[in-house]
mmCIF file of C-alpha atoms in Angstrom:
data_model
loop_
_atom_site.group_PDB
_atom_site.id
_atom_site.type_symbol
_atom_site.label_atom_id
_atom_site.label_comp_id
_atom_site.label_asym_id
_atom_site.label_seq_id
_atom_site.Cartn_x
_atom_site.Cartn_y
_atom_site.Cartn_z
ATOM 1 C CA MET A 26 45.512 195.895 43.304
ATOM 2 C CA THR A 27 49.105 194.799 42.863
ATOM 3 C CA GLU A 28 49.704 191.624 40.881
ATOM 4 C CA GLN A 29 51.149 189.734 43.822
ATOM 5 C CA PHE A 30 47.900 189.636 45.822
ATOM 6 C CA SER A 31 44.701 187.714 45.168
ATOM 7 C CA ALA A 32 42.751 189.840 47.662
ATOM 8 C CA LEU A 33 43.431 192.877 49.809
ATOM 9 C CA ILE A 34 41.736 194.161 52.957
ATOM 10 C CA ASN A 35 42.399 197.651 54.226
ATOM 11 C CA ALA A 36 42.875 197.544 57.989
ATOM 12 C CA PRO A 37 43.354 200.187 60.694
ATOM 13 C CA PHE A 38 47.090 199.366 60.788
ATOM 14 C CA GLY A 39 47.576 199.237 56.988
ATOM 15 C CA ALA A 40 46.373 196.245 54.997
ATOM 16 C CA ILE A 41 46.116 192.466 54.865
ATOM 17 C CA ALA A 42 47.099 190.819 51.594
ATOM 18 C CA ILE A 43 45.843 187.328 50.797
ATOM 19 C CA ARG A 44 47.338 185.208 48.047
ATOM 20 C CA LEU A 45 47.830 181.685 46.860
ATOM 21 C CA GLN A 46 51.358 180.373 46.494
ATOM 22 C CA SER A 47 51.694 176.948 44.925
ATOM 23 C CA GLY A 48 48.061 176.327 45.832
ATOM 24 C CA GLN A 49 48.640 177.263 49.491
ATOM 25 C CA LEU A 50 47.107 180.208 51.291
ATOM 26 C CA ALA A 51 49.506 182.964 52.365
ATOM 27 C CA ILE A 52 48.736 186.134 54.311
ATOM 28 C CA GLU A 53 50.882 189.221 54.570
ATOM 29 C CA LEU A 54 50.349 192.102 56.983
ATOM 30 C CA LEU A 55 51.282 195.459 55.493
ATOM 31 C CA ALA A 56 51.988 198.704 57.327
ATOM 32 C CA GLU A 57 50.594 200.653 54.351
ATOM 33 C CA SER A 58 47.909 199.724 51.887
ATOM 34 C CA PRO A 59 48.836 199.607 48.196
ATOM 35 C CA ALA A 60 45.196 200.327 47.201
ATOM 36 C CA CYS A 61 42.361 202.550 48.379
ATOM 37 C CA ASP A 62 39.664 199.902 48.176
ATOM 38 C CA ASN A 63 39.384 196.337 49.394
ATOM 39 C CA GLN A 64 39.933 193.780 46.643
ATOM 40 C CA THR A 65 38.077 190.464 46.699
ATOM 41 C CA SER A 66 38.690 187.255 44.799
ATOM 42 C CA ASP A 67 36.658 184.631 42.990
ATOM 43 C CA HIS A 68 38.873 181.842 44.328
ATOM 44 C CA PRO A 69 36.852 179.951 47.001
ATOM 45 C CA LEU A 70 39.715 179.593 49.514
ATOM 46 C CA VAL A 71 40.874 183.189 49.121
ATOM 47 C CA ASN A 72 37.291 184.409 49.404
ATOM 48 C CA LEU A 73 36.718 182.340 52.560
ATOM 49 C CA ALA A 74 39.909 183.741 54.105
ATOM 50 C CA TYR A 75 38.808 187.251 53.106
ATOM 51 C CA GLN A 76 35.424 186.815 54.806
ATOM 52 C CA GLN A 77 36.899 185.355 58.003
ATOM 53 C CA ILE A 78 39.557 188.059 58.266
ATOM 54 C CA MET A 79 36.874 190.727 57.809
ATOM 55 C CA HIS A 80 34.937 189.137 60.687
ATOM 56 C CA TYR A 81 38.100 189.106 62.834
ATOM 57 C CA LEU A 82 38.638 192.818 62.180
ATOM 58 C CA GLN A 83 35.090 193.495 63.354
ATOM 59 C CA GLN A 84 35.199 191.079 66.326
ATOM 60 C CA ALA A 85 38.563 189.876 67.664
ATOM 61 C CA THR A 86 37.107 186.643 69.010
ATOM 62 C CA SER A 87 35.756 185.543 65.616
ATOM 63 C CA PRO A 88 37.214 182.099 64.971
ATOM 64 C CA PHE A 89 39.147 181.113 61.890
ATOM 65 C CA ASN A 90 38.053 177.907 60.262
ATOM 66 C CA LEU A 91 40.269 177.526 57.231
ATOM 67 C CA PRO A 92 42.189 174.510 56.005
ATOM 68 C CA LEU A 93 45.779 175.148 57.067
ATOM 69 C CA SER A 94 48.515 173.499 55.101
ATOM 70 C CA MET A 95 51.907 174.939 55.862
ATOM 71 C CA GLN A 96 55.231 173.596 54.822
ATOM 72 C CA GLY A 97 57.883 173.704 57.489
ATOM 73 C CA SER A 98 60.140 171.572 59.604
ATOM 74 C CA PHE A 99 58.718 169.278 62.256
ATOM 75 C CA PHE A 100 59.772 171.799 64.903
ATOM 76 C CA GLN A 101 58.151 174.717 63.061
ATOM 77 C CA GLN A 102 54.932 172.707 62.792
ATOM 78 C CA GLN A 103 55.015 172.094 66.562
ATOM 79 C CA VAL A 104 55.530 175.793 67.280
ATOM 80 C CA TRP A 105 52.748 176.840 64.906
ATOM 81 C CA GLN A 106 50.348 174.330 66.461
ATOM 82 C CA ALA A 107 51.172 175.641 69.951
ATOM 83 C CA ILE A 108 50.658 179.238 68.817
ATOM 84 C CA ALA A 109 47.361 178.379 67.128
ATOM 85 C CA ARG A 110 46.075 177.186 70.516
ATOM 86 C CA ILE A 111 46.623 180.597 72.165
ATOM 87 C CA PRO A 112 43.129 182.105 72.454
ATOM 88 C CA ALA A 113 42.362 185.640 71.345
ATOM 89 C CA GLY A 114 42.892 187.977 74.266
ATOM 90 C CA GLN A 115 45.741 185.922 75.727
ATOM 91 C CA THR A 116 49.491 185.863 75.201
ATOM 92 C CA ARG A 117 52.449 183.595 75.851
ATOM 93 C CA THR A 118 56.146 184.356 75.948
ATOM 94 C CA TYR A 119 58.720 182.830 73.654
ATOM 95 C CA GLY A 120 60.167 181.238 76.800
ATOM 96 C CA GLN A 121 56.860 179.672 77.832
ATOM 97 C CA LEU A 122 56.415 178.108 74.412
ATOM 98 C CA ALA A 123 60.048 176.992 74.369
ATOM 99 C CA GLN A 124 59.630 175.283 77.729
ATOM 100 C CA GLN A 125 56.449 173.590 76.525
ATOM 101 C CA LEU A 126 58.308 172.318 73.418
ATOM 102 C CA ASN A 127 61.626 171.511 75.145
ATOM 103 C CA SER A 128 63.419 174.070 73.049
ATOM 104 C CA GLY A 129 64.894 177.544 73.296
ATOM 105 C CA PRO A 130 63.168 180.929 72.972
ATOM 106 C CA ARG A 131 65.257 181.929 69.944
ATOM 107 C CA ALA A 132 64.220 178.771 68.066
ATOM 108 C CA VAL A 133 60.572 179.565 68.827
ATOM 109 C CA ALA A 134 61.090 183.148 67.593
ATOM 110 C CA ASN A 135 62.648 181.855 64.368
ATOM 111 C CA ALA A 136 59.661 179.556 63.789
ATOM 112 C CA CYS A 137 57.362 182.557 64.359
ATOM 113 C CA GLY A 138 59.297 184.410 61.682
ATOM 114 C CA ALA A 139 58.670 181.598 59.200
ATOM 115 C CA ASN A 140 54.903 181.750 59.745
ATOM 116 C CA ARG A 141 53.160 182.540 56.440
ATOM 117 C CA LEU A 142 49.675 182.717 57.972
ATOM 118 C CA PRO A 143 49.677 185.517 60.551
ATOM 119 C CA LEU A 144 46.291 186.031 62.195
ATOM 120 C CA LEU A 145 45.454 182.350 61.567
ATOM 121 C CA ILE A 146 48.650 181.317 63.385
ATOM 122 C CA PRO A 147 48.652 184.346 65.703
ATOM 123 C CA CYS A 148 52.345 185.015 66.310
ATOM 124 C CA HIS A 149 51.387 188.500 67.503
ATOM 125 C CA ARG A 150 50.255 186.770 70.729
ATOM 126 C CA VAL A 151 53.823 185.660 71.458
ATOM 127 C CA LEU A 152 55.777 188.191 73.497
ATOM 128 C CA ALA A 153 59.267 188.565 74.877
ATOM 129 C CA LYS A 154 59.816 188.011 78.582
ATOM 130 C CA ASN A 155 60.099 191.769 79.172
ATOM 131 C CA GLY A 156 58.139 193.455 76.416
ATOM 132 C CA LEU A 157 56.586 193.009 73.020
ATOM 133 C CA GLY A 158 59.454 191.189 71.382
ATOM 134 C CA GLY A 159 59.695 191.212 67.632
ATOM 135 C CA PHE A 160 57.192 190.714 64.865
ATOM 136 C CA MET A 161 57.299 190.167 61.119
ATOM 137 C CA GLN A 162 61.061 189.615 61.252
ATOM 138 C CA GLY A 163 61.650 193.312 61.784
ATOM 139 C CA HIS A 164 59.802 194.435 58.614
ATOM 140 C CA GLN A 165 58.771 198.063 58.535
ATOM 141 C CA GLY A 166 55.751 198.703 60.711
ATOM 142 C CA GLY A 167 55.797 195.241 62.277
ATOM 143 C CA LEU A 168 55.669 196.384 65.895
ATOM 144 C CA HIS A 169 52.970 198.943 65.053
ATOM 145 C CA ILE A 170 50.867 196.110 63.600
ATOM 146 C CA LYS A 171 51.577 193.843 66.590
ATOM 147 C CA ARG A 172 50.514 196.595 69.002
ATOM 148 C CA TRP A 173 47.293 197.172 67.075
ATOM 149 C CA LEU A 174 46.431 193.449 66.924
ATOM 150 C CA LEU A 175 47.038 193.004 70.660
ATOM 151 C CA ALA A 176 44.969 196.102 71.460
ATOM 152 C CA HIS A 177 42.208 194.831 69.164
ATOM 153 C CA GLU A 178 42.170 191.634 71.243
ATOM 154 C CA GLY A 179 42.172 193.607 74.496
ATOM 155 C CA VAL A 180 45.618 192.666 75.812
ATOM 156 C CA TYR A 181 47.607 195.806 75.080
ATOM 157 C CA ASP A 182 46.993 199.491 75.717
ATOM 158 C CA TYR A 183 47.625 200.839 72.216
ATOM 159 C CA ARG A 184 48.626 204.491 72.024
#
């Protein structure tokens, strides 16, 4: 396991890294796994996140019930709360969320990019008006991961 992660879960799309940063939970989706085996943690919050993410990977409708404490602007908090209300198996467009928040689609997309808890705040469920849109601020493998997550939830025909 690399030093930067407290726990690591190998996933069909790569891996999910879980860590604590300044006492706050952070999750990173990786297109490739840095380790062959899953790595667990003794930290109670990291372990709880690990268990709930494992359940999600087995059953897309498994709920997350973790204490979420994210630092961000008032607007980012509004966007993240709106995204968190999108049920598994459903999507919204950046424009729909922008209209709901009296904002613009680009501002919503920027708030998605600042999300440090993907899966828990499921930005993969936010699409462009005419297609997938972006994901993970253009990081390598981001759209591959988004496609897999949406297919896992039954809203995208992954090929």
